[in-house]
Structures are given as structure tokens and as C-alpha cells.
XYZ file of C-alpha atoms in Angstrom:
498
model
C 38.711 -47.764 -7.113
C 36.569 -50.386 -5.662
C 37.927 -52.443 -2.786
C 38.462 -56.037 -2.402
C 38.077 -56.831 1.437
C 40.685 -59.205 2.845
C 40.487 -61.976 5.574
C 42.205 -62.208 8.614
C 45.196 -63.737 7.202
C 48.820 -63.222 7.751
C 50.347 -60.061 5.898
C 53.857 -59.391 4.940
C 56.057 -56.533 3.793
C 54.154 -53.110 2.926
C 50.700 -54.584 4.041
C 51.718 -54.934 7.453
C 51.792 -51.182 7.588
C 48.630 -49.438 8.729
C 47.012 -47.141 5.973
C 47.237 -44.233 8.203
C 50.258 -43.187 10.643
C 50.077 -44.509 14.224
C 51.390 -40.758 15.301
C 48.549 -39.391 13.275
C 46.009 -41.440 14.759
C 47.208 -40.544 18.391
C 47.399 -36.653 17.589
C 43.921 -36.634 15.684
C 41.358 -35.750 18.237
C 38.818 -37.134 16.271
C 40.265 -40.556 16.521
C 40.601 -40.372 20.119
C 39.197 -43.124 22.482
C 35.470 -43.402 22.249
C 33.321 -43.380 25.327
C 31.958 -46.703 26.209
C 28.189 -45.614 26.030
C 28.810 -44.697 22.350
C 26.950 -46.991 19.866
C 28.955 -50.297 19.403
C 29.887 -51.642 15.955
C 31.681 -54.732 15.258
C 34.138 -55.667 12.190
C 35.089 -59.222 11.486
C 38.546 -59.106 9.566
C 41.755 -57.206 9.721
C 42.395 -56.534 6.106
C 42.797 -52.851 4.365
C 39.385 -52.207 4.270
C 38.613 -53.358 7.689
C 41.278 -50.899 8.829
C 39.843 -48.111 6.700
C 36.430 -48.723 8.005
C 37.374 -48.787 11.748
C 38.946 -45.454 11.110
C 35.924 -43.945 9.744
C 33.640 -45.461 12.216
C 35.877 -44.256 14.975
C 36.049 -40.771 13.704
C 32.358 -40.725 13.454
C 31.583 -41.303 16.919
C 31.128 -45.041 17.192
C 32.706 -47.574 19.602
C 34.357 -50.143 17.329
C 35.499 -53.655 18.326
C 37.405 -55.657 15.503
C 37.487 -59.478 15.826
C 40.668 -61.319 14.486
C 42.161 -64.487 14.711
C 45.543 -63.019 15.628
C 44.520 -59.777 17.635
C 47.791 -59.157 19.068
C 49.457 -58.911 15.556
C 46.458 -56.813 14.168
C 46.081 -54.438 17.126
C 48.695 -52.089 16.105
C 47.170 -51.910 12.604
C 43.956 -50.049 13.927
C 43.366 -46.661 15.314
C 43.615 -46.532 19.185
C 39.901 -45.715 19.380
C 39.294 -49.382 18.192
C 39.280 -52.495 20.358
C 41.034 -55.331 18.788
C 40.112 -58.788 20.339
C 39.002 -62.502 19.242
C 36.381 -63.212 16.931
C 34.060 -64.721 19.676
C 34.301 -61.644 21.863
C 33.964 -59.097 19.095
C 30.502 -60.202 17.930
C 29.223 -60.611 21.574
C 28.018 -57.227 22.275
C 27.527 -55.228 19.028
C 24.240 -55.564 16.946
C 25.637 -54.553 13.739
C 28.717 -56.352 12.347
C 30.633 -55.754 9.409
C 31.761 -58.782 7.580
C 35.056 -57.598 6.020
C 36.483 -61.184 4.755
C 36.504 -63.175 1.518
C 33.907 -65.245 0.313
C 36.066 -68.495 0.867
C 36.471 -67.540 4.543
C 32.778 -67.520 5.371
C 32.658 -71.051 6.402
C 35.465 -70.308 8.942
C 32.936 -68.043 10.628
C 30.388 -70.926 11.401
C 31.269 -71.287 14.704
C 30.015 -68.052 15.622
C 26.456 -69.029 14.526
C 25.127 -68.920 18.407
C 26.637 -65.392 19.478
C 25.764 -63.841 15.886
C 22.083 -64.950 15.951
C 19.399 -62.319 15.629
C 22.122 -59.482 14.699
C 22.926 -57.594 11.702
C 25.479 -58.781 9.114
C 26.818 -56.246 6.895
C 28.469 -57.863 3.842
C 31.000 -55.504 2.258
C 32.770 -58.101 0.116
C 33.103 -58.229 -3.907
C 33.873 -61.203 -5.999
C 36.441 -61.218 -8.778
C 34.794 -61.267 -12.249
C 35.538 -65.006 -12.710
C 33.823 -65.559 -9.141
C 30.783 -63.463 -10.287
C 29.996 -65.503 -13.299
C 31.121 -68.864 -11.519
C 28.654 -68.577 -8.531
C 24.800 -68.339 -8.891
C 24.274 -66.698 -5.538
C 25.852 -63.401 -4.591
C 28.266 -63.297 -1.547
C 25.484 -61.680 0.502
C 23.176 -64.569 -0.315
C 25.575 -67.154 0.566
C 26.355 -65.353 3.808
C 22.608 -65.542 4.467
C 22.262 -69.029 3.710
C 24.979 -69.646 6.301
C 23.796 -67.737 8.796
C 19.992 -68.168 8.766
C 19.166 -66.669 11.989
C 20.817 -63.426 11.264
C 19.866 -60.428 8.953
C 22.169 -59.819 6.291
C 22.439 -56.431 4.440
C 24.652 -55.708 1.552
C 26.313 -52.223 1.610
C 29.512 -50.316 1.341
C 30.991 -52.550 -1.196
C 31.166 -49.936 -3.869
C 33.272 -47.670 -1.431
C 36.872 -47.872 -1.663
C 39.270 -48.116 1.416
C 40.766 -44.736 0.182
C 37.586 -43.212 0.446
C 36.649 -44.411 3.934
C 40.101 -43.303 4.960
C 40.099 -39.792 3.446
C 36.453 -39.183 3.771
C 33.442 -39.068 1.655
C 34.456 -35.697 0.169
C 37.124 -37.317 -1.835
C 34.928 -40.400 -3.242
C 31.644 -41.053 -4.348
C 29.115 -40.366 -1.439
C 26.432 -42.729 -2.313
C 26.192 -46.291 -0.688
C 23.616 -48.597 -2.287
C 22.062 -51.113 0.193
C 19.941 -53.977 -0.177
C 18.303 -56.319 2.373
C 14.961 -58.323 2.766
C 14.212 -56.860 6.398
C 13.337 -53.097 5.905
C 14.300 -52.355 9.680
C 17.730 -53.638 8.924
C 18.113 -51.357 5.882
C 16.946 -48.323 7.983
C 19.399 -49.078 10.903
C 22.585 -49.508 8.313
C 21.348 -46.441 6.253
C 21.294 -44.296 9.195
C 24.909 -45.824 10.121
C 25.935 -44.805 6.596
C 24.315 -41.224 6.911
C 26.213 -40.764 10.113
C 29.715 -41.549 8.546
C 29.018 -38.763 5.989
C 27.613 -41.134 3.075
C 24.274 -41.066 1.183
C 22.401 -44.311 1.545
C 20.554 -45.575 -1.538
C 17.806 -48.294 -1.213
C 18.246 -50.923 -3.725
C 15.512 -53.144 -2.879
C 15.756 -57.015 -1.510
C 18.627 -59.096 -0.888
C 18.201 -60.557 -4.538
C 19.866 -57.223 -5.779
C 22.988 -57.870 -4.121
C 24.441 -59.555 -7.321
C 23.816 -56.254 -9.084
C 25.604 -54.502 -6.336
C 28.376 -56.827 -6.413
C 28.755 -56.483 -10.305
C 29.318 -52.599 -9.911
C 32.772 -52.714 -8.939
C 33.674 -54.882 -11.787
C 32.326 -52.654 -14.450
C 35.195 -50.247 -16.147
C 33.424 -47.057 -17.137
C 30.108 -48.719 -18.075
C 28.742 -45.601 -19.703
C 32.080 -44.767 -21.693
C 32.235 -48.064 -23.406
C 29.786 -47.359 -26.344
C 31.020 -43.788 -26.811
C 34.648 -44.819 -26.556
C 34.211 -47.535 -28.992
C 32.481 -45.030 -31.309
C 35.279 -42.554 -30.973
C 37.958 -45.219 -31.537
C 35.899 -46.330 -34.660
C 35.824 -43.069 -36.241
C 39.381 -42.423 -35.465
C 40.534 -45.614 -37.303
C 38.457 -44.909 -40.328
C 39.453 -41.484 -40.704
C 42.974 -42.267 -40.013
C 43.083 -45.035 -42.851
C 41.242 -42.548 -45.362
C 43.929 -39.894 -44.724
C 46.665 -42.352 -44.800
C 45.419 -43.428 -48.428
C 45.020 -39.928 -49.569
C 48.237 -38.216 -47.919
C 50.609 -40.832 -47.642
C 49.769 -43.831 -50.082
C 48.771 -41.929 -53.009
C 52.042 -39.991 -53.449
C 53.958 -42.923 -52.705
C 52.184 -44.981 -55.618
C 51.697 -42.289 -57.935
C 54.597 -40.083 -57.692
C 56.892 -42.367 -55.732
C 57.198 -40.040 -53.096
C 57.768 -41.286 -49.398
C 55.740 -39.480 -46.967
C 55.622 -41.980 -44.267
C 57.033 -39.366 -41.943
C 53.473 -37.839 -41.863
C 52.021 -40.516 -39.853
C 52.653 -39.770 -36.293
C 51.846 -35.931 -36.613
C 50.598 -34.892 -39.825
C 47.905 -37.680 -40.505
C 46.859 -37.799 -36.708
C 46.203 -34.094 -36.659
C 44.403 -34.261 -39.683
C 42.256 -37.044 -38.064
C 41.502 -35.488 -34.848
C 39.364 -32.678 -36.070
C 37.245 -34.943 -38.102
C 36.453 -37.126 -35.128
C 35.946 -34.174 -32.832
C 33.559 -32.682 -35.492
C 31.575 -35.812 -36.272
C 31.175 -36.640 -32.574
C 29.803 -33.099 -31.905
C 27.156 -33.426 -34.500
C 26.158 -36.939 -33.005
C 25.391 -35.144 -29.931
C 22.734 -33.267 -31.274
C 21.310 -35.604 -33.965
C 19.474 -37.796 -31.753
C 17.545 -34.859 -30.541
C 16.717 -33.912 -34.128
C 15.538 -37.476 -34.642
C 13.351 -37.488 -31.268
C 11.636 -34.176 -32.324
C 11.117 -35.614 -35.560
C 9.642 -39.059 -34.255
C 7.396 -36.929 -31.571
C 5.859 -34.616 -34.520
C 5.131 -37.709 -36.586
C 3.416 -39.620 -33.750
C 1.769 -36.494 -32.535
C 2.496 -37.283 -28.686
C 5.414 -37.555 -26.173
C 3.993 -40.477 -24.194
C 5.267 -43.157 -26.477
C 8.886 -44.331 -25.575
C 11.510 -43.858 -28.149
C 13.149 -47.047 -29.806
C 15.970 -48.572 -27.606
C 18.735 -47.432 -29.954
C 17.527 -43.859 -29.911
C 16.854 -43.987 -25.890
C 20.579 -45.281 -25.643
C 21.897 -42.748 -27.787
C 20.211 -39.902 -25.943
C 21.581 -41.138 -22.669
C 25.142 -41.148 -24.094
C 25.363 -37.529 -25.448
C 27.246 -36.320 -22.294
C 30.050 -38.834 -22.943
C 30.160 -38.481 -26.716
C 30.369 -34.567 -26.266
C 33.335 -35.069 -23.716
C 35.173 -37.060 -26.124
C 34.293 -34.588 -28.817
C 36.167 -31.879 -26.561
C 38.872 -34.308 -25.961
C 39.692 -34.669 -29.787
C 39.410 -31.368 -30.375
C 41.953 -30.086 -27.574
C 44.479 -32.775 -28.958
C 44.198 -31.197 -32.270
C 44.778 -27.714 -30.885
C 47.888 -29.187 -29.168
C 49.253 -31.132 -32.284
C 48.632 -27.851 -34.395
C 50.843 -25.965 -32.038
C 53.532 -28.564 -32.602
C 53.351 -28.563 -36.306
C 56.092 -25.872 -36.747
C 58.445 -27.659 -34.402
C 58.849 -30.631 -36.768
C 62.095 -30.582 -38.724
C 59.915 -31.343 -41.836
C 58.145 -28.150 -41.784
C 61.470 -26.270 -41.345
C 63.012 -28.162 -44.587
C 59.652 -27.133 -46.396
C 60.159 -23.445 -45.446
C 63.789 -23.478 -46.700
C 62.740 -25.280 -50.025
C 59.956 -22.488 -50.285
C 62.535 -19.775 -49.750
C 65.213 -21.450 -52.381
C 62.133 -21.519 -54.885
C 61.089 -18.066 -54.308
C 64.809 -16.698 -54.665
C 65.298 -18.946 -58.028
C 61.963 -17.678 -59.347
C 63.066 -14.104 -58.655
C 59.794 -13.606 -56.668
C 60.158 -10.932 -53.688
C 56.504 -11.039 -52.949
C 54.288 -13.892 -52.261
C 51.553 -12.195 -50.317
C 48.089 -13.708 -51.459
C 45.225 -11.634 -50.050
C 42.646 -14.515 -50.260
C 44.804 -17.048 -48.214
C 45.571 -14.476 -45.637
C 42.088 -13.768 -45.086
C 40.882 -17.410 -45.318
C 43.706 -18.671 -42.581
C 42.935 -15.588 -40.266
C 38.930 -16.536 -40.653
C 39.899 -20.253 -40.176
C 42.014 -19.860 -37.039
C 39.521 -17.531 -35.487
C 36.726 -19.819 -35.823
C 38.597 -22.628 -34.521
C 39.370 -20.992 -31.355
C 35.947 -19.565 -30.784
C 34.728 -23.387 -31.403
C 37.452 -24.888 -28.843
C 36.475 -22.083 -26.121
C 32.871 -22.919 -26.616
C 33.506 -26.582 -26.219
C 35.383 -25.854 -23.490
C 32.540 -24.189 -21.600
C 30.382 -27.112 -22.492
C 32.732 -29.525 -21.043
C 33.391 -27.821 -17.801
C 29.419 -27.212 -17.078
C 29.107 -31.071 -17.538
C 31.202 -31.444 -14.215
C 28.764 -32.468 -11.541
C 30.199 -29.752 -9.245
C 29.588 -26.824 -11.818
C 26.201 -28.498 -13.090
C 24.733 -28.549 -9.583
C 25.326 -24.886 -9.106
C 23.321 -23.939 -12.248
C 19.736 -23.691 -12.786
C 17.933 -26.225 -15.019
C 17.451 -23.095 -17.658
C 21.010 -22.062 -17.370
C 22.324 -25.538 -17.706
C 20.228 -26.139 -20.519
C 21.055 -22.785 -22.383
C 24.833 -23.732 -22.209
C 24.487 -27.400 -23.176
C 21.869 -26.889 -25.982
C 21.918 -23.171 -27.270
C 25.517 -22.740 -26.799
C 26.402 -26.389 -27.915
C 24.699 -25.788 -31.205
C 26.575 -22.304 -31.657
C 29.804 -24.771 -30.969
C 28.580 -27.009 -33.890
C 28.018 -23.888 -36.211
C 31.510 -22.446 -35.411
C 33.019 -25.953 -36.064
C 31.100 -26.089 -39.568
C 32.385 -22.605 -40.257
C 35.940 -23.573 -39.230
C 35.706 -26.626 -41.600
C 34.276 -24.478 -44.400
C 37.025 -22.022 -44.241
C 39.451 -24.962 -44.280
C 38.280 -26.455 -47.324
C 37.291 -23.174 -49.226
C 37.220 -24.075 -52.777
C 39.013 -27.445 -52.689
C 36.023 -29.385 -52.932
C 35.790 -28.191 -56.486
C 39.370 -28.704 -57.550
C 40.161 -31.969 -59.548
C 43.726 -32.012 -57.894
C 42.352 -32.738 -54.366
C 40.301 -35.991 -55.486
C 43.222 -38.221 -54.665
C 42.649 -41.897 -55.931
C 39.113 -40.311 -56.867
C 38.363 -39.964 -53.191
C 36.905 -36.544 -52.005
C 38.774 -34.307 -49.516
C 38.210 -35.695 -45.897
C 36.502 -32.293 -44.833
C 34.010 -32.852 -47.324
C 32.885 -36.219 -45.629
C 32.814 -34.595 -42.111
C 30.664 -32.151 -43.403
C 27.616 -34.403 -44.003
C 26.156 -35.233 -40.801
C 26.729 -31.547 -39.158
C 24.960 -30.096 -42.108
C 21.833 -32.417 -41.739
C 21.911 -31.520 -38.022
C 22.262 -27.604 -38.663
C 19.417 -27.600 -41.550
C 16.995 -29.919 -39.349
C 17.514 -27.405 -36.317
C 16.580 -24.668 -38.540
C 13.724 -26.436 -39.755
C 12.472 -26.885 -36.537
C 12.661 -23.189 -35.678
C 10.064 -22.454 -38.251
C 6.505 -21.574 -36.513
C 4.460 -24.488 -38.040
C 7.049 -27.091 -36.286
C 8.181 -25.147 -33.245
C 4.689 -24.210 -32.018
C 3.359 -27.966 -32.680
C 6.438 -29.329 -30.945
C 6.044 -27.166 -27.999
C 2.506 -28.181 -27.470
C 3.479 -31.615 -27.767
C 6.332 -31.401 -25.244
C 3.541 -29.483 -22.817
C 1.143 -32.625 -23.101
C -0.932 -32.145 -26.248
C -1.677 -35.091 -28.235
C -3.014 -35.568 -31.805
C -6.349 -37.658 -31.686
C -5.659 -41.230 -31.682
C -1.802 -40.748 -31.249
C -1.561 -42.730 -28.005
C -2.942 -46.268 -27.512
C -3.310 -47.690 -24.198
C -0.795 -50.806 -23.678
C -1.962 -54.226 -22.058
C -0.786 -54.396 -18.353
C 1.637 -57.000 -19.427
C 3.483 -54.097 -21.336
C 3.260 -51.627 -18.603
C 6.583 -52.174 -17.728
C 8.051 -51.349 -20.769
C 6.569 -47.903 -20.614
C 8.209 -47.021 -17.415
C 11.430 -46.166 -19.063
C 11.320 -42.783 -20.703
C 13.754 -40.433 -22.471
C 14.810 -36.715 -21.613
C 15.090 -34.657 -24.750
């Protein structure tokens, strides 16, 4: 999780304990005393992040000197390879100094202006959400205004103390870096690379505000897909509640509210999963139709379609999540006490009616096919979800990844459609299943997937598939693309991948 650097204030309780055991630091050869000729790096601050940063720097072969207002108290919290001293002494010799204090403590460093002149200050701080909107200047820009003779670089603010402590293999390797001085950015980039991270140039120091906003965002790429899934769940849940619970209560005076925790939820989850899966492939169909209509691939898609295309991975994973929950809920259905009562009641009715055999061949085959298609659909969705993981996706070629995500994904949609159709069977044509004149839920879920499947089949026809292949290889219909004015060129830089 994003770190929040702390200043050199007094800590109490658990915060007085070092993040890494003192015995572990003494026994780890990588954290042993660094030779004096090693490249020296300074750190201002003695909080959690400063301690983890010192540990990573020492382990990477750097000589570290830590500046603290209370060096004797803070010395035991740092690895033995780091020198802990007063702030004035800590900034005298290093050329690169990490500023690991809060923004409100920056002014307390103004007395170090002379020894800091001409040096590189690496700002690692992060504001709170309130501070981010309160201040017009970023923390890094504010630090640069206090120390005009220094070169300020914004870096390492998206790296947590745990990632520094455990190593970049357990967290994000990317370190966004921004500064107005290319030489300073290059120096800090080399230092980040030596620590095992991947530096990413984010431009001038004005980009620091964007960098400081990154840790404040909670799953930014998941917000719209999550709201979409939640909205679909609420809509289908209410619809199923009206049909399966409210209708028997109003029309037949039967209390079936006990179905809400399990039965209604289990009926809702496959609807959400099925619709979400179809929404993964619907934007690709719309994009293909738009390219055929325009006769070119060099005109950008509308913003809503472009954003939809970019969120397909998240929508697909949420579809798999709902499908997996549906499978778990289905396994739990026979465990309900209400289900046992239903079985007993059915057996009693069978005895009273003197029926010794209730085997219905059609229903048996329907359920067998229904369950088989459901298992195959869930298995294919599992494969799609696994290959979405970066560690797996990076081991696949583009053709392999495209085959799994596109071809097998469409197969999963077809299997899910078969699963839904065998569940509904002939119920869509029976009047008794239209409760409150509302159609069965599965008929609603079939609308979007069937449109996608029919459109995909249509695009497989030679007259459409050949022209679409030509367009995606660069062919343009005459007069299809018009040059834009220079002022609009920035808009054309944004492209979508279909």
C-alpha cells in the first residue's frame, strides 16, 4: 500500500521497534558495514519509510548517512551499515539526499540551505487527500521553492515501505520520476535501477502533482467496472425478488422471504456474470462495425467506446468472480434445511399419490446438459482469468494471448449461452412463468449475448471479414480520412486497441 513518510518526531509503542529485526540485520551479510568508498546517499528523516529506504540502499551497496534531530534515539532503528547523525552532518557529504519528512516539516529544514546548495533532493512524500486538494503546489514544487539552489526530484512516492524492505519482487517495480533537470533524473534513475526497480520518466517537476495523486487512488481502473457489476447485481436482485418472493406473497400468501440470502442471490449471480461476459466482447463488435462504416482505422473511437475497450479486462475478471460465486452457491443449495423439507414433502406426495416412479427422461437430459455446459463455461472462464495475470501473460506470445482471450473467450460466451438456454428450455413459452407479467430472468440475460454472437457470426462472412482485415492492415476507402488541423493533433494521439 502507498507509504506515508514520517518526520523525525518522537515515536512511541510499536512504532519504536525497527521494521527489521536487529539480529537479522547483523546476521545478513548484505546489510553489513559498507566500505567508505561506496557511493554515499543521505536521508533526512527517521520514520518507517526512512528506515526501509536505508535498509534497501545499504543492501544495494550504497553508503547511507541518516540525518535526525535525535540521532541517539533513532540509531537503533536503522541497519548497522547506516550512519545515523545530526541533520547538519548528514547533508554535508552526499550529493543525493532523500527528504523523508512531512510537508509541514519542510520549513524546519531551511537552516540547512547552505550545505544543501547544489545537491539533489529526492522528495518521497505523499499528501493526504485533503492536503492534495488544499494546496495548489505539489509537495515537490513546494520543496523546490524553499530550496531554489537545489535540484528537486520527485521519486519513490508510489513505493511502499514494505516493498523497500522485502524487495521489489514483492511489489510494483516501477518508480515514476520527474524533475526539471534531466541530469538529476538520470542520476536518480540509475540509483533506482541499482536498487532493483524500474525507473519511469514522467517529465518535468510539474508532473509531481499527478505522481502524488497516484497513491490516493483506490483501484482507479476498477471503479467503472465495479459500479457496473454492482448496478447489474442490484437490478437483477430486485427483479428476482419481485418474481420469486414478492409475487408468491401477494398472490398466494406464501412467505418465501427465506430465499433472499441464498436462492435469490444464486439466481442473480449467473445473470450478472453472463451479461458482464457479453459486455467484454460487445465493444469489439461496435468498434469493428464503426471501422467498416468509416472505411479506415485511423480515426479515433468515441471516448465512451475507447474507455469501454480499456476496461474489458476488469469486466471479464468480475464476470469470472460472479460465475465462481454462482458455482459455490450452487454447491451449497442441497445443504439448506428448506431444500431438505422440499425433498421430504415431495416424497410424501409421491407416496400419497401411489406413484413409484417419477423419472422424466427429458428433464434428466436437460439437467445433465445444463450442468455440463456450466462446468465447461466456468473452466474456460478460469483459463481466461489466469492468463490475465501479468506473470502468465508475459510468458505468452501475442498470438497465444490473443487466441485465449479472444477465441476461447468467445467460446466461453457460447457455452454460457448454451448453459442459459438449457436452463430455460421451454419455460419462456409457458404462461405460468410470467409472474406479475414479467418474463423469466434468463430471457432478459440472453438479449445482449445473442446480439454479440450474431454480430460475430456476421463478421465471419467473407464480404465483411475480408474488408475488415484490409482496413486493419492499413487500407482506407477513398475520402474516408480527413486531415485534422494542427490544433486538433493532440486528440488524434489517443488510440484504442481492438
